[in-house]
Coordinates of N, CA and C in Angstrom, one line a residue:
X44 N 7.8 -47.2 20.5 CA 6.1 -46.6 20.1 C 6.1 -45.4 19.7
X45 N 5.5 -44.6 18.2 CA 5.5 -43.4 18.0 C 4.2 -42.6 18.5
X46 N 4.1 -41.4 19.2 CA 3.3 -40.5 19.4 C 2.5 -40.3 18.1
X47 N 1.3 -40.2 18.2 CA 0.7 -39.5 17.5 C 0.3 -38.0 17.5
X48 N 0.4 -37.4 16.8 CA 0.2 -36.2 17.2 C -1.3 -35.6 17.0
X49 N -2.0 -35.2 17.6 CA -3.5 -35.0 16.4 C -3.4 -33.6 16.0
X50 N -4.2 -33.5 15.0 CA -4.2 -32.7 14.3 C -4.2 -31.4 14.5
X51 N -5.0 -31.0 15.6 CA -5.7 -29.6 16.4 C -4.7 -29.3 17.0
X52 N -3.5 -30.5 17.6 CA -2.6 -29.8 18.3 C -1.5 -29.4 17.3
X53 N -0.9 -29.9 15.8 CA -0.2 -29.8 15.4 C -0.3 -28.3 14.6
X54 N -1.9 -28.5 13.9 CA -2.2 -27.1 13.6 C -1.8 -25.7 14.3
X55 N -2.1 -25.7 15.7 CA -2.1 -24.8 16.8 C -0.1 -24.6 16.7
X56 N 0.6 -25.8 16.7 CA 1.8 -25.5 17.1 C 2.3 -25.2 15.6
X57 N 1.9 -25.7 14.6 CA 2.8 -25.3 13.4 C 2.4 -23.6 12.9
X58 N 1.3 -23.3 13.5 CA 0.9 -21.8 13.2 C 0.9 -20.8 14.4
X59 N 1.6 -21.4 15.3 CA 1.5 -20.3 16.7 C 2.9 -19.6 16.1
X60 N 3.5 -19.6 15.0 CA 4.6 -18.2 15.3 C 4.1 -17.5 14.3
X61 N 3.2 -17.7 13.2 CA 2.3 -16.9 12.1 C 1.5 -16.0 13.1
X62 N 1.0 -16.7 13.8 CA -0.4 -16.3 14.9 C 0.6 -14.6 15.3
X63 N 1.1 -15.1 16.2 CA 1.8 -14.3 17.0 C 2.7 -12.8 16.1
X64 N 3.6 -13.3 15.3 CA 3.6 -12.4 14.2 C 2.7 -11.1 13.8
X65 N 1.4 -11.6 13.5 CA 0.3 -11.4 12.8 C 0.0 -10.3 14.2
X66 N -0.4 -10.7 15.3 CA -0.7 -10.1 16.6 C 0.2 -8.8 16.8
X67 N 1.7 -9.3 16.5 CA 2.6 -8.0 16.6 C 3.0 -7.0 15.6
X68 N 1.7 -6.7 14.7 CA 2.0 -5.8 13.6 C 1.8 -4.7 14.5
X69 N 2.6 -3.4 13.9 CA 2.9 -2.0 14.3 C 1.3 -1.5 14.3
X70 N 0.1 -1.6 13.5 CA -1.1 -1.1 13.5 C -2.1 -2.4 14.6
X71 N -2.3 -3.2 15.1 CA -2.4 -4.1 16.0 C -2.4 -3.6 17.4
X72 N -0.9 -3.4 17.2 CA 0.1 -2.9 18.7 C -0.2 -1.7 19.1
X73 N -0.4 -0.5 18.1 CA -0.9 0.6 18.4 C -2.4 0.5 19.2
X74 N -3.2 -0.1 18.2 CA -4.3 -0.1 18.7 C -4.7 -0.6 19.6
X75 N -4.4 -1.8 20.7 CA -4.5 -2.4 21.4 C -3.7 -2.0 23.1
X76 N -2.6 -1.0 22.5 CA -2.1 -0.5 23.6 C -2.2 1.1 23.8
X77 N -3.5 1.4 22.9 CA -4.1 2.7 23.7 C -3.6 3.9 22.4
X78 N -2.4 3.9 21.6 CA -2.5 4.7 20.9 C -3.0 4.8 19.1
X79 N -4.0 4.0 19.4 CA -4.6 4.3 18.1 C -5.8 4.7 18.2
X80 N -6.5 5.2 17.0 CA -7.7 6.2 17.3 C -9.0 5.5 17.1
X81 N -9.8 6.4 17.0 CA -11.3 5.5 16.9 C -11.5 5.4 15.4
X82 N -10.7 6.1 14.2 CA -10.9 6.3 13.3 C -9.7 5.1 12.5
X83 N -8.7 4.6 13.3 CA -7.9 3.5 13.2 C -8.7 2.1 13.5
X84 N -9.5 2.4 14.4 CA -10.7 0.6 14.9 C -11.7 0.9 13.8
X85 N -12.3 2.1 13.6 CA -13.2 1.9 12.2 C -12.3 1.4 10.9
X86 N -11.3 1.5 10.5 CA -10.5 1.4 9.6 C -10.7 -0.3 9.7
X87 N -10.5 -1.0 10.9 CA -10.5 -2.4 11.2 C -11.8 -3.0 10.8
X88 N -12.9 -2.4 11.3 CA -14.3 -2.8 11.2 C -14.3 -3.2 9.8
X89 N -14.4 -1.9 9.2 CA -14.8 -1.9 7.6 C -13.7 -3.0 7.1
X90 N -12.8 -3.5 7.0 CA -11.9 -4.4 6.5 C -12.1 -5.9 6.9
X91 N -12.4 -5.6 8.0 CA -13.7 -7.1 8.6 C -14.8 -7.3 7.8
X92 N -15.3 -6.4 7.5 CA -16.6 -6.5 6.8 C -16.5 -7.4 5.8
X93 N -16.1 -6.6 4.7 CA -15.3 -7.5 3.5 C -15.3 -8.9 3.8
X94 N -13.9 -9.5 4.5 CA -13.5 -10.6 5.1 C -14.6 -11.3 5.5
X95 N -15.5 -11.2 6.2 CA -16.8 -11.8 7.0 C -18.0 -12.3 5.6
X96 N -18.0 -10.7 4.9 CA -18.9 -11.3 4.0 C -18.5 -12.3 3.0
X97 N -17.1 -12.4 2.5 CA -16.7 -13.2 1.9 C -16.6 -15.2 2.6
X98 N -16.5 -14.8 4.1 CA -16.8 -16.0 4.5 C -17.9 -16.8 4.6
X99 N -19.0 -15.8 5.0 CA -20.1 -16.3 5.4 C -21.1 -16.7 4.0
X100 N -20.7 -16.1 2.9 CA -21.2 -16.7 1.7 C -20.4 -17.8 1.9
X101 N -19.1 -17.9 1.8 CA -18.6 -19.6 1.5 C -19.2 -20.5 2.3
X102 N -19.3 -19.9 3.7 CA -19.8 -21.0 4.4 C -21.2 -21.6 4.1
X103 N -22.2 -20.5 3.2 CA -23.8 -21.1 3.1 C -23.3 -21.8 1.7
X104 N -22.2 -21.8 1.2 CA -22.0 -23.0 0.2 C -21.8 -24.1 0.7
X105 N -21.0 -24.1 1.5 CA -20.2 -25.2 2.1 C -21.1 -26.0 3.1
X106 N -22.5 -25.5 3.2 CA -23.1 -26.4 4.2 C -23.6 -28.0 4.2
X107 N -23.6 -27.8 2.7 CA -24.1 -29.2 2.2 C -22.7 -30.4 2.4
X108 N -21.8 -29.8 2.1 CA -20.5 -30.7 2.0 C -19.9 -31.3 3.7
X109 N -20.5 -32.7 3.2 CA -20.0 -34.1 4.9 C -19.3 -33.4 5.9
X110 N -18.2 -32.3 5.2 CA -16.7 -32.4 6.3 C -17.0 -31.1 6.9
X111 N -16.8 -30.0 5.8 CA -17.2 -28.6 6.2 C -18.4 -28.1 7.6
X112 N -19.3 -28.9 6.9 CA -20.7 -28.9 7.4 C -20.7 -29.2 9.3
X113 N -19.9 -29.6 9.3 CA -19.4 -30.3 10.8 C -19.3 -28.9 11.6
X114 N -18.2 -28.2 11.2 CA -17.7 -26.8 11.5 C -18.8 -25.7 11.5
X115 N -19.9 -25.8 10.9 CA -20.6 -24.4 10.5 C -21.2 -24.7 11.7
X116 N -21.7 -23.3 12.4 CA -22.5 -23.1 13.8 C -22.5 -21.6 13.2
X117 N -24.5 -21.4 12.9 CA -24.7 -19.9 13.0 C -24.5 -19.5 14.3
X118 N -24.2 -19.5 15.5 CA -23.6 -18.9 16.5 C -22.2 -18.2 16.4
X119 N -21.4 -18.7 15.0 CA -20.2 -18.1 15.1 C -20.3 -16.9 14.2
X120 N -21.7 -16.3 13.2 CA -22.2 -15.7 12.6 C -22.2 -14.3 12.8
X121 N -20.9 -13.7 12.0 CA -20.5 -12.4 12.4 C -21.2 -11.0 11.3
X122 N -21.8 -11.5 10.6 CA -21.8 -10.0 9.5 C -23.1 -9.4 10.4
X123 N -23.9 -10.1 10.6 CA -25.0 -8.7 10.9 C -24.3 -8.0 12.0
X124 N -23.6 -8.5 13.1 CA -23.0 -7.6 13.9 C -22.1 -6.4 13.3
X125 N -21.5 -7.0 12.4 CA -20.6 -5.8 11.5 C -21.4 -4.9 10.7
X126 N -22.4 -5.2 10.4 CA -23.2 -4.2 9.7 C -23.8 -3.0 10.9
X127 N -24.5 -4.1 12.2 CA -24.6 -3.2 12.7 C -23.7 -2.3 13.5
X128 N -22.3 -2.4 13.5 CA -21.2 -1.6 13.9 C -21.2 -0.8 13.2
X129 N -20.9 -0.8 11.8 CA -20.5 0.2 10.7 C -21.7 1.4 10.8
X130 N -22.8 1.0 11.0 CA -24.0 2.0 10.8 C -24.0 2.6 12.3
X131 N -23.2 2.2 13.6 CA -23.1 3.0 14.1 C -21.9 3.6 14.2
X132 N -20.9 4.0 14.0 CA -19.9 3.8 13.7 C -19.9 5.2 12.4
X133 N -20.2 4.8 11.8 CA -20.8 5.7 9.8 C -21.6 6.6 9.8
X134 N -22.5 5.7 10.2 CA -23.9 6.5 9.8 C -24.8 5.7 8.9
X135 N -25.8 6.2 8.6 CA -27.2 5.5 8.0 C -26.2 4.8 6.5
X136 N -25.9 5.6 6.1 CA -24.7 5.5 4.5 C -23.5 4.9 4.5
X137 N -23.4 4.3 5.7 CA -22.0 3.8 5.4 C -21.4 2.3 4.2
X138 N -22.5 1.8 3.7 CA -22.2 1.3 2.8 C -21.4 1.7 1.3
X139 N -21.2 3.2 1.5 CA -21.2 3.6 0.3 C -19.6 4.3 0.8
X140 N -19.3 3.9 2.2 CA -18.3 4.6 2.2 C -17.1 3.6 2.8
X141 N -17.4 2.5 2.1 CA -16.4 1.7 2.5 C -15.4 1.1 1.5
X142 N -14.4 1.0 1.2 CA -13.3 0.4 0.1 C -12.1 -0.4 0.9
X143 N -12.4 -1.6 0.0 CA -11.1 -2.7 0.4 C -9.9 -2.2 0.4
X144 N -9.5 -2.3 0.9 CA -7.5 -2.2 0.9 C -7.3 -3.4 0.2
X145 N -5.9 -3.1 -1.1 CA -5.6 -4.1 -1.6 C -5.2 -5.9 -0.8
X146 N -4.7 -5.7 0.4 CA -4.8 -6.9 1.1 C -5.9 -7.3 1.1
X147 N -7.0 -6.6 1.5 CA -8.5 -7.4 1.8 C -8.8 -7.9 0.6
X148 N -8.5 -7.4 -0.6 CA -9.3 -7.8 -1.8 C -8.5 -9.2 -2.2
X149 N -7.4 -9.6 -1.9 CA -6.5 -11.0 -2.3 C -6.8 -11.3 -1.2
X150 N -7.5 -11.3 -0.3 CA -7.7 -12.5 1.1 C -9.2 -12.5 0.7
X151 N -9.8 -11.9 0.1 CA -11.5 -11.8 -0.4 C -11.3 -13.1 -1.6
X152 N -10.5 -12.6 -2.3 CA -10.6 -13.4 -3.5 C -9.6 -15.0 -3.3
X153 N -9.1 -15.1 -2.3 CA -8.6 -16.7 -1.8 C -10.0 -17.1 -1.1
X154 N -10.1 -16.5 -0.5 CA -11.4 -16.9 0.2 C -12.7 -17.5 -0.5
X155 N -13.1 -16.6 -1.6 CA -13.7 -17.0 -2.6 C -13.4 -18.1 -3.3
X156 N -12.2 -18.7 -3.6 CA -11.6 -19.4 -4.4 C -11.6 -20.8 -3.7
X157 N -11.2 -20.9 -2.6 CA -11.6 -22.4 -1.8 C -12.9 -22.7 -1.5
X158 N -13.6 -21.5 -1.0 CA -14.4 -21.7 -0.6 C -16.0 -22.0 -1.6
X159 N -15.3 -22.4 -3.1 CA -16.2 -22.7 -3.6 C -16.4 -24.2 -4.1
X160 N -15.1 -24.7 -3.9 CA -14.9 -26.5 -3.9 C -14.1 -26.9 -3.1
X161 N -13.2 -26.5 -2.4 CA -12.4 -27.0 -1.5 C -12.7 -27.1 -0.3
X162 N -13.3 -27.9 0.5 CA -13.8 -28.6 2.0 C -12.2 -27.6 3.1
X163 N -11.4 -28.6 2.5 CA -9.9 -28.3 3.8 C -9.8 -26.6 3.7
X164 N -9.5 -26.2 2.8 CA -9.6 -24.7 2.2 C -10.1 -23.9 3.4
X165 N -12.0 -24.1 2.5 CA -12.7 -23.3 3.7 C -12.5 -23.7 5.4
X166 N -12.6 -24.9 5.7 CA -12.2 -25.1 7.0 C -11.1 -24.2 7.3
X167 N -10.1 -24.6 6.8 CA -8.3 -23.2 7.1 C -9.4 -22.0 7.7
X168 N -9.9 -21.6 7.0 CA -9.9 -20.2 7.0 C -10.6 -19.8 8.0
X169 N -12.0 -20.8 7.9 CA -12.7 -20.7 8.9 C -12.1 -20.4 10.5
X170 N -11.6 -21.5 10.7 CA -10.6 -21.8 12.2 C -10.2 -20.8 12.1
X171 N -8.8 -20.1 11.5 CA -8.5 -18.6 11.8 C -9.1 -18.0 12.0
X172 N -9.9 -17.5 11.0 CA -11.1 -16.6 11.7 C -11.7 -16.7 13.2
X173 N -12.1 -18.0 13.3 CA -13.5 -17.6 14.3 C -12.9 -18.3 15.5
X174 N -12.0 -19.2 15.5 CA -11.0 -19.3 16.7 C -10.5 -18.4 17.3
X175 N -9.8 -17.4 16.7 CA -9.1 -15.8 16.8 C -10.2 -15.3 17.4
X176 N -11.4 -15.3 17.1 CA -12.6 -14.4 17.4 C -12.5 -14.6 18.9
X177 N -12.8 -16.2 19.0 CA -13.0 -16.4 20.4 C -12.1 -16.4 21.3
X178 N -11.1 -15.7 20.9 CA -10.0 -16.2 21.5 C -9.5 -14.1 21.9
X179 N -8.2 -14.1 21.2 CA -8.0 -12.6 21.1 C -9.2 -11.7 21.0
X180 N -9.8 -12.5 20.1 CA -10.7 -11.4 19.7 C -11.9 -10.5 20.9
X181 N -12.1 -12.0 21.6 CA -12.8 -11.2 23.0 C -12.1 -10.0 23.6
X182 N -10.8 -10.3 24.1 CA -10.2 -9.3 24.9 C -9.7 -7.8 23.9
X183 N -9.9 -7.7 22.5 CA -9.5 -7.2 21.5 C -10.9 -6.0 22.0
X184 N -12.3 -6.8 21.8 CA -13.6 -6.0 22.1 C -13.5 -5.5 23.4
X185 N -12.9 -6.0 24.4 CA -13.4 -5.3 25.4 C -12.4 -4.3 26.0
X186 N -11.1 -4.2 25.1 CA -10.3 -3.3 25.3 C -10.9 -2.0 24.4
X187 N -11.6 -2.3 23.1 CA -11.9 -1.0 22.7 C -13.1 -0.7 23.4
X188 N -13.7 -1.7 23.7 CA -14.8 -0.9 25.1 C -14.3 0.2 26.0
X189 N -13.3 0.1 26.8 CA -13.1 0.9 27.5 C -12.6 1.8 26.8
X190 N -11.6 2.1 25.7 CA -11.0 2.9 24.8 C -11.9 3.7 24.5
X191 N -12.9 3.3 23.6 CA -14.1 4.2 23.0 C -15.4 4.6 23.6
X192 N -15.1 4.1 24.7 CA -16.6 4.6 25.5 C -17.4 4.0 25.1
X193 N -17.9 2.5 23.9 CA -18.2 1.9 23.4 C -19.5 1.1 24.9
X194 N -20.8 0.8 24.5 CA -21.4 0.2 25.4 C -21.3 -1.4 24.7
X195 N -22.5 -2.0 24.3 CA -22.5 -2.3 22.9 C -22.3 -2.5 21.4
X196 N -23.1 -1.4 21.3 CA -22.8 -0.4 19.9 C -21.5 0.0 19.5
X197 N -21.0 -0.7 18.0 CA -19.4 -0.1 18.0 C -18.8 -1.8 18.3
X198 N -19.3 -2.6 19.0 CA -18.3 -3.5 19.2 C -19.0 -5.0 19.2
X199 N -20.2 -4.8 18.5 CA -20.7 -6.3 18.4 C -20.3 -7.5 17.5
X200 N -19.6 -7.1 17.0 CA -18.2 -8.2 15.9 C -17.9 -9.1 17.1
X201 N -17.6 -8.5 18.5 CA -16.4 -9.0 19.7 C -17.6 -9.9 20.4
X202 N -19.1 -9.4 20.2 CA -19.8 -10.0 21.3 C -20.6 -11.6 20.8
X203 N -20.0 -12.5 21.5 CA -20.4 -14.1 20.8 C -22.3 -14.3 21.9
X204 N -22.7 -13.6 22.2 CA -23.9 -14.1 22.9 C -24.7 -15.0 22.9
X205 N -24.7 -16.1 21.8 CA -24.9 -17.4 21.6 C -24.3 -18.5 22.1
X206 N -23.1 -18.2 22.4 CA -21.6 -19.0 22.9 C -21.6 -18.7 24.6
X207 N -22.0 -19.4 25.4 CA -22.3 -19.3 26.8 C -20.6 -19.6 27.3
X208 N -19.9 -20.6 26.3 CA -18.3 -21.0 27.2 C -17.8 -21.0 26.0
X209 N -16.8 -19.6 25.6 CA -16.3 -19.8 24.8 C -14.8 -21.1 24.5
X210 N -14.6 -21.1 25.6 CA -13.6 -22.5 25.5 C -14.2 -23.5 25.4
X211 N -15.0 -23.8 25.8 CA -15.8 -25.5 25.6 C -16.0 -25.3 24.4
X212 N -16.5 -24.5 23.5 CA -16.8 -24.3 22.0 C -15.5 -24.6 21.5
X213 N -14.5 -24.1 21.8 CA -13.0 -24.0 21.3 C -12.8 -25.5 21.4
X214 N -12.9 -26.1 22.1 CA -12.6 -27.4 23.1 C -13.0 -28.6 21.3
X215 N -14.9 -28.2 21.8 CA -15.5 -29.4 20.8 C -14.8 -29.0 19.1
X216 N -14.7 -27.6 18.8 CA -14.3 -27.6 17.7 C -12.5 -28.3 16.9
X217 N -12.1 -27.7 18.5 CA -10.7 -28.7 17.9 C -10.7 -30.5 17.9
X218 N -11.9 -31.1 18.4 CA -12.3 -32.0 18.8 C -12.7 -32.8 17.3
X219 N -13.5 -31.8 16.6 CA -13.5 -32.1 15.2 C -12.4 -31.6 14.4
X220 N -12.0 -31.1 14.5 CA -10.5 -31.0 13.5 C -9.7 -32.7 13.6
X221 N -10.0 -33.1 14.9 CA -9.0 -34.3 15.0 C -10.0 -35.4 14.8
X222 N -10.9 -35.3 14.2 CA -12.2 -36.8 13.6 C -12.2 -36.4 12.0
X223 N -11.6 -35.2 11.6 CA -11.5 -35.3 10.4 C -11.1 -36.5 9.3
X224 N -11.9 -37.0 8.1 CA -11.3 -37.6 7.5 C -10.2 -37.5 6.4
X225 N -9.5 -36.5 7.0 CA -8.3 -36.2 5.7 C -6.8 -37.2 6.0
X226 N -6.5 -37.3 4.9 CA -5.1 -37.6 5.0 C -3.7 -37.0 5.7
X227 N -3.0 -37.5 5.6 CA -1.8 -36.8 5.8 C -1.5 -35.3 4.9
X228 N -1.4 -35.7 3.8 CA -1.1 -35.0 2.8 C -2.1 -33.8 2.6
X229 N -3.6 -34.0 2.8 CA -4.6 -33.4 3.1 C -4.3 -32.1 4.0
X230 N -4.0 -32.7 5.1 CA -3.9 -32.1 6.1 C -2.5 -31.2 6.5
X231 N -1.7 -31.5 5.5 CA -0.7 -30.5 5.3 C -1.3 -29.3 4.6
X232 N -1.9 -29.9 3.4 CA -2.3 -28.3 2.7 C -3.2 -27.9 3.5
X233 N -4.1 -28.4 4.3 CA -4.8 -27.1 4.9 C -4.3 -26.5 6.1
X234 N -3.1 -27.0 6.9 CA -1.5 -26.1 7.7 C -1.4 -25.3 6.7
X235 N -1.0 -25.5 5.8 CA -0.3 -24.3 4.8 C -1.1 -23.2 4.6
X236 N -2.7 -23.7 4.2 CA -4.1 -22.5 4.1 C -3.9 -21.7 5.3
X237 N -4.1 -22.6 6.4 CA -4.0 -21.3 7.8 C -3.3 -20.9 7.5
X238 N -1.5 -21.0 7.8 CA -0.5 -20.0 7.3 C -0.1 -19.2 6.4
X239 N -1.2 -19.6 5.3 CA -1.6 -18.3 4.4 C -2.5 -16.6 5.1
X240 N -4.0 -17.8 5.5 CA -4.5 -16.8 6.1 C -3.9 -16.2 7.4
X241 N -2.8 -16.3 8.0 CA -2.6 -15.8 9.1 C -1.2 -14.5 8.2
X242 N -1.3 -14.9 7.0 CA -0.2 -14.2 6.3 C -1.3 -13.0 5.9
X243 N -2.2 -12.9 5.0 CA -3.1 -12.2 4.4 C -3.9 -11.4 5.8
X244 N -3.9 -12.0 6.8 CA -3.8 -11.1 7.4 C -2.8 -9.7 8.3
X245 N -1.7 -10.2 8.3 CA -0.4 -9.8 8.8 C -0.4 -8.5 7.6
X246 N -0.6 -8.8 6.3 CA -0.5 -8.0 5.3 C -1.5 -6.8 5.1
X247 N -2.5 -7.1 5.9 CA -3.8 -6.3 5.9 C -3.6 -5.6 7.1
X248 N -2.9 -5.6 8.6 CA -2.0 -4.9 9.4 C -1.0 -4.3 8.5
X249 N -0.8 -4.2 7.8 CA 0.5 -3.7 7.0 C 0.0 -2.6 5.9
X250 N -1.3 -2.8 5.3 CA -2.0 -1.9 4.9 C -2.7 -1.1 5.4
X251 N -3.3 -1.4 6.5 CA -3.9 -0.2 7.5 C -2.7 0.4 8.3
X252 N -1.7 0.3 8.2 CA -1.0 1.1 8.7 C -0.4 2.2 7.7
X253 N -0.2 1.6 6.4 CA 0.6 2.3 5.7 C -0.8 3.5 4.9
X254 N -2.3 3.3 5.2 CA -3.0 4.0 4.5 C -3.4 5.1 5.8
X255 N -2.9 4.8 7.1 CA -2.6 5.5 8.3 C -2.0 6.7 8.4
X256 N -0.5 6.2 7.9 CA 0.1 6.8 7.7 C 0.2 8.6 6.5
X257 N -0.2 7.4 5.5 CA -0.9 8.4 4.4 C -2.1 9.6 4.5
X258 N -2.5 9.4 5.4 CA -3.9 9.9 6.0 C -3.4 11.3 6.4
X259 N -2.1 11.2 7.0 CA -1.9 12.1 8.2 C -0.4 12.9 7.4
X260 N 0.0 12.1 5.9 CA 1.3 13.0 5.3 C 1.2 14.7 5.0

C-alpha cells in the first residue's frame, strides 16, 4: 500500500532547501548575527513594504475566490504595522524616501500577476510570506528589538498581537492546505511557485547586500 504524503508536508519538504538557502544569504546572516546596522534593518523594512503592499492588495482581490479565501485572515495583515514602523524609523516623510530594489520590483510584479487570477499562485506567496513571518520572523523581531533597543515601535511588523498561538495557527493553515481541491498537476504548480517565491526572497537579500556595499564604496 502506497503512503500518501499530505500536501502541506510535500510542500514543506520540497521547499526546505530553498528556505534554508534564502535564510543563509549574507545580508540576513549579518543582520541576525549582529554585524548589520540599523540602516540595514531599515533597508529591509523598506523592501518589505512594497512586497506586502502587493500581497495585501492581492488578498483583497482574492477574498471572493472559494479556495484562496480559506487562507485569508485579517490577523495576518502586516501593511499598517509596516507603515507605522517606517514612520518611526524614517520620519513623517517616509513614503517619499522609499525606492524598491530591482529584485523587489520583479517580486511585486509576480505577486500582482498571480494575485489577479490564479488562486494557487496567490496561496503560494501567501504561504511563503506569512508562515515564514510566524516562524523565523518572530525570532528576527526579538533579535532586532534587543540589537537596536526597540520596544514595539520599529518592529511592529513582527508582532502578531491577534494570534495568541502561532503554532496552532500554522497547524490549522497546513490542514487547510491538505484540504485544497487541487489535482496533482496543480499542486506541482503551487510548489513551483513557492520555490519561485523563495528565489525572489534570496535575490532581494543579494540586492540588499549589493546596495550596502555600493553605499560604502
